[in-house]
Amino acid sequence: MSELQVRDLNVWYGAAQALFDVSLTVGAGELVVLQGLNGAGKSTLLQSILGLSQRHTGVIRYQNEDISDWAPHRRARAGLGFVAEDRRLFGGLTVQENLLIAARGDVAGNTARVLALFPALERMLQRRASQMSGGEQQMLAIARTLMTSPKLLLLDEPCEGIAPLLVESIRDALLALRAEGMPMLVAEQNRILADRADRALTLVSGRVAG
Ligand code: ATP
């Protein structure tokens, strides 16, 4: 069974069309990587799946339901988890507060799980997010999304601009999640995960290449 299916998606910003007849599938437990240069449409595609595009045509199905007309919060509640490129952390709050503010479902279980996945976070639970490095912030952003008990993860450039050692930690954490059966769609330019993906597709000027 496919978890997520996008069929013939077209998206516009005002009069400018950003995506053209894009189709893709993420199967149960699959890691699918979305490649493409700056401006190719990767973020636009992820945001459309989340229900954040203004004008679009096409169909988005999640767990065999047509969610094309669902509001973003309904998609999130149904299990779509998103880690944005800009991370959207609360800089003035601590790591622990950032985790708890998003928590839904089994809070204790989720906390134990994310700290096992990112042991570095356990050592900085009382640190403000604004006082962390970019890579540490990215770990926290992924961990915070996991606190919402998502059933499918959408990640926008999770390893972009991050020190190599932390890139390795993040990649390993994402591969561990995949080994647990978490389906994921990851937009990336830097081919950190592409070699380990079940499938990789490339967007060129808003179209799936090949
Ligand atoms: P990047 O990694 O740089 O974000 P991307 O592959 O994610 O690149 P998008 O950000 O989805 O690409 O951009 C796709 C196209 O849509 C580009 O031509 C971009 O200029 C345009 N675009 C993106 N966001 C907006 C917006 N809010 N308003 C108008 N045009 C936009």
PDB file of C-alpha atoms and ligand atoms in Angstrom:
ATOM      1  CA  MET A   1       0.000   0.000   0.000  1.00  0.00           C
ATOM      2  CA  SER A   2       1.340   3.446  -0.800  1.00  0.00           C
ATOM      3  CA  GLU A   3       1.318   5.905   2.077  1.00  0.00           C
ATOM      4  CA  LEU A   4       1.428   9.036  -0.026  1.00  0.00           C
ATOM      5  CA  GLN A   5       0.506   9.545  -3.629  1.00  0.00           C
ATOM      6  CA  VAL A   6       0.754  12.764  -5.600  1.00  0.00           C
ATOM      7  CA  ARG A   7      -0.887  12.758  -9.018  1.00  0.00           C
ATOM      8  CA  ASP A   8      -0.573  15.412 -11.709  1.00  0.00           C
ATOM      9  CA  LEU A   9       0.074  18.238  -9.275  1.00  0.00           C
ATOM     10  CA  ASN A  10       0.214  21.756 -10.701  1.00  0.00           C
ATOM     11  CA  VAL A  11       0.922  24.704  -8.404  1.00  0.00           C
ATOM     12  CA  TRP A  12       0.948  28.434  -9.054  1.00  0.00           C
ATOM     13  CA  TYR A  13       2.234  31.501  -7.212  1.00  0.00           C
ATOM     14  CA  GLY A  14      -0.029  34.187  -8.620  1.00  0.00           C
ATOM     15  CA  ALA A  15       0.237  33.866 -12.383  1.00  0.00           C
ATOM     16  CA  ALA A  16       3.560  31.994 -12.265  1.00  0.00           C
ATOM     17  CA  GLN A  17       3.344  28.225 -12.413  1.00  0.00           C
ATOM     18  CA  ALA A  18       5.895  26.501 -10.136  1.00  0.00           C
ATOM     19  CA  LEU A  19       4.990  22.787 -10.552  1.00  0.00           C
ATOM     20  CA  PHE A  20       3.846  21.006 -13.720  1.00  0.00           C
ATOM     21  CA  ASP A  21       2.056  17.621 -13.612  1.00  0.00           C
ATOM     22  CA  VAL A  22       4.196  16.279 -10.773  1.00  0.00           C
ATOM     23  CA  SER A  23       3.468  12.717  -9.681  1.00  0.00           C
ATOM     24  CA  LEU A  24       5.212  10.635  -7.038  1.00  0.00           C
ATOM     25  CA  THR A  25       4.575   7.851  -4.557  1.00  0.00           C
ATOM     26  CA  VAL A  26       5.986   7.111  -1.115  1.00  0.00           C
ATOM     27  CA  GLY A  27       5.307   3.511  -0.165  1.00  0.00           C
ATOM     28  CA  ALA A  28       5.050   2.060   3.343  1.00  0.00           C
ATOM     29  CA  GLY A  29       8.451   2.369   5.038  1.00  0.00           C
ATOM     30  CA  GLU A  30      10.068   3.969   1.995  1.00  0.00           C
ATOM     31  CA  LEU A  31      12.672   6.720   1.882  1.00  0.00           C
ATOM     32  CA  VAL A  32      12.137   8.824  -1.233  1.00  0.00           C
ATOM     33  CA  VAL A  33      14.562  11.618  -2.068  1.00  0.00           C
ATOM     34  CA  LEU A  34      13.593  14.659  -4.052  1.00  0.00           C
ATOM     35  CA  GLN A  35      16.497  16.324  -5.818  1.00  0.00           C
ATOM     36  CA  GLY A  36      16.808  19.492  -7.839  1.00  0.00           C
ATOM     37  CA  LEU A  37      18.576  22.822  -7.958  1.00  0.00           C
ATOM     38  CA  ASN A  38      17.521  25.970  -6.111  1.00  0.00           C
ATOM     39  CA  GLY A  39      14.162  27.051  -7.431  1.00  0.00           C
ATOM     40  CA  ALA A  40      13.335  23.672  -9.007  1.00  0.00           C
ATOM     41  CA  GLY A  41      10.207  23.392  -6.858  1.00  0.00           C
ATOM     42  CA  LYS A  42      11.156  21.036  -4.020  1.00  0.00           C
ATOM     43  CA  SER A  43       9.864  23.234  -1.196  1.00  0.00           C
ATOM     44  CA  THR A  44       6.751  24.068  -3.186  1.00  0.00           C
ATOM     45  CA  LEU A  45       5.998  20.352  -3.559  1.00  0.00           C
ATOM     46  CA  LEU A  46       6.463  19.629   0.153  1.00  0.00           C
ATOM     47  CA  GLN A  47       4.317  22.601   1.077  1.00  0.00           C
ATOM     48  CA  SER A  48       1.555  21.526  -1.295  1.00  0.00           C
ATOM     49  CA  ILE A  49       1.496  18.088   0.293  1.00  0.00           C
ATOM     50  CA  LEU A  50       1.007  19.882   3.619  1.00  0.00           C
ATOM     51  CA  GLY A  51      -1.854  21.941   2.229  1.00  0.00           C
ATOM     52  CA  LEU A  52       0.012  25.238   2.171  1.00  0.00           C
ATOM     53  CA  SER A  53      -0.239  26.123  -1.515  1.00  0.00           C
ATOM     54  CA  GLN A  54      -2.697  28.786  -2.576  1.00  0.00           C
ATOM     55  CA  ARG A  55      -3.619  27.592  -6.030  1.00  0.00           C
ATOM     56  CA  HIS A  56      -3.209  24.046  -7.262  1.00  0.00           C
ATOM     57  CA  THR A  57      -4.763  21.255  -9.317  1.00  0.00           C
ATOM     58  CA  GLY A  58      -4.177  17.517  -9.043  1.00  0.00           C
ATOM     59  CA  VAL A  59      -4.711  14.922  -6.364  1.00  0.00           C
ATOM     60  CA  ILE A  60      -2.901  14.152  -3.116  1.00  0.00           C
ATOM     61  CA  ARG A  61      -3.784  10.879  -1.432  1.00  0.00           C
ATOM     62  CA  TYR A  62      -2.570   9.861   2.010  1.00  0.00           C
ATOM     63  CA  GLN A  63      -3.254   6.372   3.368  1.00  0.00           C
ATOM     64  CA  ASN A  64      -5.687   5.902   0.502  1.00  0.00           C
ATOM     65  CA  GLU A  65      -7.758   8.982   1.265  1.00  0.00           C
ATOM     66  CA  ASP A  66      -7.986  11.987  -1.005  1.00  0.00           C
ATOM     67  CA  ILE A  67      -6.678  14.809   1.209  1.00  0.00           C
ATOM     68  CA  SER A  68      -6.390  17.412  -1.584  1.00  0.00           C
ATOM     69  CA  ASP A  69      -8.977  19.672   0.037  1.00  0.00           C
ATOM     70  CA  TRP A  70      -7.983  19.133   3.666  1.00  0.00           C
ATOM     71  CA  ALA A  71      -6.749  22.080   5.730  1.00  0.00           C
ATOM     72  CA  PRO A  72      -3.098  21.899   6.876  1.00  0.00           C
ATOM     73  CA  HIS A  73      -3.974  21.171  10.527  1.00  0.00           C
ATOM     74  CA  ARG A  74      -6.119  18.218   9.499  1.00  0.00           C
ATOM     75  CA  ARG A  75      -3.242  16.794   7.445  1.00  0.00           C
ATOM     76  CA  ALA A  76      -0.895  17.254  10.412  1.00  0.00           C
ATOM     77  CA  ARG A  77      -3.335  15.534  12.766  1.00  0.00           C
ATOM     78  CA  ALA A  78      -3.674  12.654  10.290  1.00  0.00           C
ATOM     79  CA  GLY A  79       0.081  12.070  10.640  1.00  0.00           C
ATOM     80  CA  LEU A  80       1.991  14.247   8.174  1.00  0.00           C
ATOM     81  CA  GLY A  81       5.042  15.644   9.980  1.00  0.00           C
ATOM     82  CA  PHE A  82       7.118  18.451   8.470  1.00  0.00           C
ATOM     83  CA  VAL A  83      10.627  19.725   9.179  1.00  0.00           C
ATOM     84  CA  ALA A  84      11.036  23.068   7.414  1.00  0.00           C
ATOM     85  CA  GLU A  85      14.271  24.283   5.888  1.00  0.00           C
ATOM     86  CA  ASP A  86      14.354  27.262   8.276  1.00  0.00           C
ATOM     87  CA  ARG A  87      13.636  24.938  11.268  1.00  0.00           C
ATOM     88  CA  ARG A  88      11.111  27.286  12.910  1.00  0.00           C
ATOM     89  CA  LEU A  89      12.359  26.750  16.449  1.00  0.00           C
ATOM     90  CA  PHE A  90      11.535  28.968  19.400  1.00  0.00           C
ATOM     91  CA  GLY A  91      14.975  30.514  19.949  1.00  0.00           C
ATOM     92  CA  GLY A  92      14.192  31.851  23.415  1.00  0.00           C
ATOM     93  CA  LEU A  93      12.929  28.499  24.671  1.00  0.00           C
ATOM     94  CA  THR A  94      15.098  25.628  25.871  1.00  0.00           C
ATOM     95  CA  VAL A  95      15.545  22.341  24.035  1.00  0.00           C
ATOM     96  CA  GLN A  96      13.191  20.680  26.483  1.00  0.00           C
ATOM     97  CA  GLU A  97      10.565  23.403  26.079  1.00  0.00           C
ATOM     98  CA  ASN A  98      10.799  23.207  22.280  1.00  0.00           C
ATOM     99  CA  LEU A  99      10.174  19.465  22.502  1.00  0.00           C
ATOM    100  CA  LEU A 100       7.279  19.677  24.936  1.00  0.00           C
ATOM    101  CA  ILE A 101       5.500  22.535  23.208  1.00  0.00           C
ATOM    102  CA  ALA A 102       4.896  20.324  20.172  1.00  0.00           C
ATOM    103  CA  ALA A 103       4.166  17.080  21.985  1.00  0.00           C
ATOM    104  CA  ARG A 104       1.145  15.043  21.068  1.00  0.00           C
ATOM    105  CA  GLY A 105       0.319  11.446  21.938  1.00  0.00           C
ATOM    106  CA  ASP A 106       2.697   9.492  24.181  1.00  0.00           C
ATOM    107  CA  VAL A 107       4.872  12.332  25.534  1.00  0.00           C
ATOM    108  CA  ALA A 108       7.123  10.200  27.749  1.00  0.00           C
ATOM    109  CA  GLY A 109       7.554   7.549  25.072  1.00  0.00           C
ATOM    110  CA  ASN A 110       8.242  10.107  22.362  1.00  0.00           C
ATOM    111  CA  THR A 111      10.751  11.958  24.573  1.00  0.00           C
ATOM    112  CA  ALA A 112      12.668   8.753  25.276  1.00  0.00           C
ATOM    113  CA  ARG A 113      12.620   7.892  21.595  1.00  0.00           C
ATOM    114  CA  VAL A 114      13.928  11.252  20.336  1.00  0.00           C
ATOM    115  CA  LEU A 115      16.669  11.398  22.976  1.00  0.00           C
ATOM    116  CA  ALA A 116      17.766   7.880  21.994  1.00  0.00           C
ATOM    117  CA  LEU A 117      17.835   9.005  18.370  1.00  0.00           C
ATOM    118  CA  PHE A 118      19.710  12.237  19.175  1.00  0.00           C
ATOM    119  CA  PRO A 119      21.764  11.615  22.356  1.00  0.00           C
ATOM    120  CA  ALA A 120      23.444  15.018  21.922  1.00  0.00           C
ATOM    121  CA  LEU A 121      20.127  16.704  22.760  1.00  0.00           C
ATOM    122  CA  GLU A 122      19.952  14.995  26.127  1.00  0.00           C
ATOM    123  CA  ARG A 123      23.101  16.844  27.182  1.00  0.00           C
ATOM    124  CA  MET A 124      21.602  20.226  26.312  1.00  0.00           C
ATOM    125  CA  LEU A 125      17.994  19.992  27.462  1.00  0.00           C
ATOM    126  CA  GLN A 126      18.247  23.272  29.382  1.00  0.00           C
ATOM    127  CA  ARG A 127      20.012  25.211  26.615  1.00  0.00           C
ATOM    128  CA  ARG A 128      18.151  27.835  24.628  1.00  0.00           C
ATOM    129  CA  ALA A 129      17.650  26.883  20.989  1.00  0.00           C
ATOM    130  CA  SER A 130      19.238  30.186  19.916  1.00  0.00           C
ATOM    131  CA  GLN A 131      22.490  29.084  21.585  1.00  0.00           C
ATOM    132  CA  MET A 132      22.865  25.902  19.534  1.00  0.00           C
ATOM    133  CA  SER A 133      24.814  25.333  16.328  1.00  0.00           C
ATOM    134  CA  GLY A 134      22.945  24.931  13.040  1.00  0.00           C
ATOM    135  CA  GLY A 135      23.329  21.156  13.138  1.00  0.00           C
ATOM    136  CA  GLU A 136      22.138  20.924  16.739  1.00  0.00           C
ATOM    137  CA  GLN A 137      19.160  23.073  15.843  1.00  0.00           C
ATOM    138  CA  GLN A 138      18.376  20.760  12.958  1.00  0.00           C
ATOM    139  CA  MET A 139      18.423  17.761  15.291  1.00  0.00           C
ATOM    140  CA  LEU A 140      16.051  19.620  17.583  1.00  0.00           C
ATOM    141  CA  ALA A 141      13.768  20.499  14.671  1.00  0.00           C
ATOM    142  CA  ILE A 142      13.543  16.847  13.636  1.00  0.00           C
ATOM    143  CA  ALA A 143      13.096  15.742  17.247  1.00  0.00           C
ATOM    144  CA  ARG A 144      10.355  18.312  17.792  1.00  0.00           C
ATOM    145  CA  THR A 145       8.450  17.035  14.776  1.00  0.00           C
ATOM    146  CA  LEU A 146       8.812  13.472  16.068  1.00  0.00           C
ATOM    147  CA  MET A 147       7.209  14.626  19.350  1.00  0.00           C
ATOM    148  CA  THR A 148       3.977  15.099  17.389  1.00  0.00           C
ATOM    149  CA  SER A 149       3.785  11.322  16.677  1.00  0.00           C
ATOM    150  CA  PRO A 150       3.899  11.667  12.878  1.00  0.00           C
ATOM    151  CA  LYS A 151       3.291   8.681  10.608  1.00  0.00           C
ATOM    152  CA  LEU A 152       5.091  10.118   7.583  1.00  0.00           C
ATOM    153  CA  LEU A 153       7.908  12.673   7.553  1.00  0.00           C
ATOM    154  CA  LEU A 154       8.520  15.429   5.018  1.00  0.00           C
ATOM    155  CA  LEU A 155      11.952  17.027   5.418  1.00  0.00           C
ATOM    156  CA  ASP A 156      13.213  20.064   3.530  1.00  0.00           C
ATOM    157  CA  GLU A 157      17.033  20.069   3.157  1.00  0.00           C
ATOM    158  CA  PRO A 158      17.775  18.472   6.560  1.00  0.00           C
ATOM    159  CA  CYS A 159      21.561  18.430   6.018  1.00  0.00           C
ATOM    160  CA  GLU A 160      22.056  21.746   4.231  1.00  0.00           C
ATOM    161  CA  GLY A 161      24.813  23.987   5.608  1.00  0.00           C
ATOM    162  CA  ILE A 162      25.628  21.721   8.555  1.00  0.00           C
ATOM    163  CA  ALA A 163      29.051  20.632   9.857  1.00  0.00           C
ATOM    164  CA  PRO A 164      30.062  17.169   8.510  1.00  0.00           C
ATOM    165  CA  LEU A 165      30.072  15.414  11.885  1.00  0.00           C
ATOM    166  CA  LEU A 166      26.517  16.484  12.611  1.00  0.00           C
ATOM    167  CA  VAL A 167      25.444  15.656   9.056  1.00  0.00           C
ATOM    168  CA  GLU A 168      26.488  12.080   9.852  1.00  0.00           C
ATOM    169  CA  SER A 169      24.423  12.046  13.051  1.00  0.00           C
ATOM    170  CA  ILE A 170      21.395  13.403  11.256  1.00  0.00           C
ATOM    171  CA  ARG A 171      21.742  10.973   8.365  1.00  0.00           C
ATOM    172  CA  ASP A 172      22.129   8.039  10.763  1.00  0.00           C
ATOM    173  CA  ALA A 173      19.081   9.156  12.744  1.00  0.00           C
ATOM    174  CA  LEU A 174      16.981   9.382   9.584  1.00  0.00           C
ATOM    175  CA  LEU A 175      18.178   5.940   8.463  1.00  0.00           C
ATOM    176  CA  ALA A 176      17.316   4.560  11.917  1.00  0.00           C
ATOM    177  CA  LEU A 177      13.818   6.000  11.581  1.00  0.00           C
ATOM    178  CA  ARG A 178      13.499   4.428   8.176  1.00  0.00           C
ATOM    179  CA  ALA A 179      14.615   1.085   9.653  1.00  0.00           C
ATOM    180  CA  GLU A 180      11.739   1.453  12.143  1.00  0.00           C
ATOM    181  CA  GLY A 181       9.395   1.739   9.163  1.00  0.00           C
ATOM    182  CA  MET A 182       8.862   5.512   9.041  1.00  0.00           C
ATOM    183  CA  PRO A 183       8.055   6.606   5.466  1.00  0.00           C
ATOM    184  CA  MET A 184       9.939   9.760   4.455  1.00  0.00           C
ATOM    185  CA  LEU A 185      10.097  12.231   1.609  1.00  0.00           C
ATOM    186  CA  VAL A 186      13.324  14.241   1.793  1.00  0.00           C
ATOM    187  CA  ALA A 187      14.195  17.224  -0.380  1.00  0.00           C
ATOM    188  CA  GLU A 188      17.944  17.627  -0.694  1.00  0.00           C
ATOM    189  CA  GLN A 189      20.502  19.049  -3.081  1.00  0.00           C
ATOM    190  CA  ASN A 190      23.566  17.576  -1.454  1.00  0.00           C
ATOM    191  CA  ARG A 191      23.026  13.788  -1.998  1.00  0.00           C
ATOM    192  CA  ILE A 192      23.514  12.885   1.668  1.00  0.00           C
ATOM    193  CA  LEU A 193      20.595  10.459   1.649  1.00  0.00           C
ATOM    194  CA  ALA A 194      20.085   9.888  -2.075  1.00  0.00           C
ATOM    195  CA  ASP A 195      22.412   6.864  -2.194  1.00  0.00           C
ATOM    196  CA  ARG A 196      20.417   5.143   0.544  1.00  0.00           C
ATOM    197  CA  ALA A 197      16.995   6.000  -0.831  1.00  0.00           C
ATOM    198  CA  ASP A 198      14.466   3.505  -2.137  1.00  0.00           C
ATOM    199  CA  ARG A 199      13.895   5.990  -4.936  1.00  0.00           C
ATOM    200  CA  ALA A 200      15.209   9.376  -5.959  1.00  0.00           C
ATOM    201  CA  LEU A 201      13.515  11.726  -8.342  1.00  0.00           C
ATOM    202  CA  THR A 202      14.707  15.021  -9.691  1.00  0.00           C
ATOM    203  CA  LEU A 203      12.737  18.174 -10.287  1.00  0.00           C
ATOM    204  CA  VAL A 204      13.874  20.429 -13.108  1.00  0.00           C
ATOM    205  CA  SER A 205      12.038  23.731 -13.445  1.00  0.00           C
ATOM    206  CA  GLY A 206       8.967  22.314 -11.727  1.00  0.00           C
ATOM    207  CA  ARG A 207       8.814  19.051 -13.679  1.00  0.00           C
ATOM    208  CA  VAL A 208       9.901  15.524 -12.765  1.00  0.00           C
ATOM    209  CA  ALA A 209      12.893  14.800 -14.986  1.00  0.00           C
ATOM    210  CA  GLY A 210      13.303  11.611 -16.974  1.00  0.00           C
TER     211      GLY A 210
HETATM  212  P1  ATP B   1      15.168  26.125  -2.725  1.00  0.00           P
HETATM  213  O1  ATP B   1      15.981  24.988  -2.260  1.00  0.00           O
HETATM  214  O2  ATP B   1      15.969  27.299  -3.172  1.00  0.00           O
HETATM  215  O3  ATP B   1      14.047  26.489  -1.801  1.00  0.00           O
HETATM  216  P2  ATP B   1      13.245  24.698  -4.300  1.00  0.00           P
HETATM  217  O4  ATP B   1      13.591  23.600  -5.232  1.00  0.00           O
HETATM  218  O5  ATP B   1      12.701  24.316  -2.988  1.00  0.00           O
HETATM  219  O6  ATP B   1      14.500  25.624  -4.107  1.00  0.00           O
HETATM  220  P3  ATP B   1      10.953  26.393  -4.559  1.00  0.00           P
HETATM  221  O7  ATP B   1      11.323  27.219  -3.369  1.00  0.00           O
HETATM  222  O8  ATP B   1       9.849  25.441  -4.427  1.00  0.00           O
HETATM  223  O9  ATP B   1      12.244  25.618  -5.097  1.00  0.00           O
HETATM  224  O10 ATP B   1      10.662  27.384  -5.787  1.00  0.00           O
HETATM  225  C1  ATP B   1      10.054  26.958  -7.002  1.00  0.00           C
HETATM  226  C2  ATP B   1       9.687  28.186  -7.841  1.00  0.00           C
HETATM  227  O11 ATP B   1       8.622  28.884  -7.219  1.00  0.00           O
HETATM  228  C3  ATP B   1      10.809  29.180  -8.021  1.00  0.00           C
HETATM  229  O12 ATP B   1      10.726  29.719  -9.306  1.00  0.00           O
HETATM  230  C4  ATP B   1      10.508  30.219  -6.966  1.00  0.00           C
HETATM  231  O13 ATP B   1      11.004  31.475  -7.367  1.00  0.00           O
HETATM  232  C5  ATP B   1       8.998  30.229  -6.936  1.00  0.00           C
HETATM  233  N1  ATP B   1       8.485  30.595  -5.599  1.00  0.00           N
HETATM  234  C6  ATP B   1       8.734  29.959  -4.437  1.00  0.00           C
HETATM  235  N2  ATP B   1       8.087  30.532  -3.418  1.00  0.00           N
HETATM  236  C7  ATP B   1       7.402  31.579  -3.937  1.00  0.00           C
HETATM  237  C8  ATP B   1       6.533  32.570  -3.407  1.00  0.00           C
HETATM  238  N3  ATP B   1       6.214  32.591  -2.102  1.00  0.00           N
HETATM  239  N4  ATP B   1       6.019  33.487  -4.265  1.00  0.00           N
HETATM  240  C9  ATP B   1       6.318  33.454  -5.581  1.00  0.00           C
HETATM  241  N5  ATP B   1       7.113  32.553  -6.151  1.00  0.00           N
HETATM  242  C10 ATP B   1       7.655  31.607  -5.349  1.00  0.00           C
END
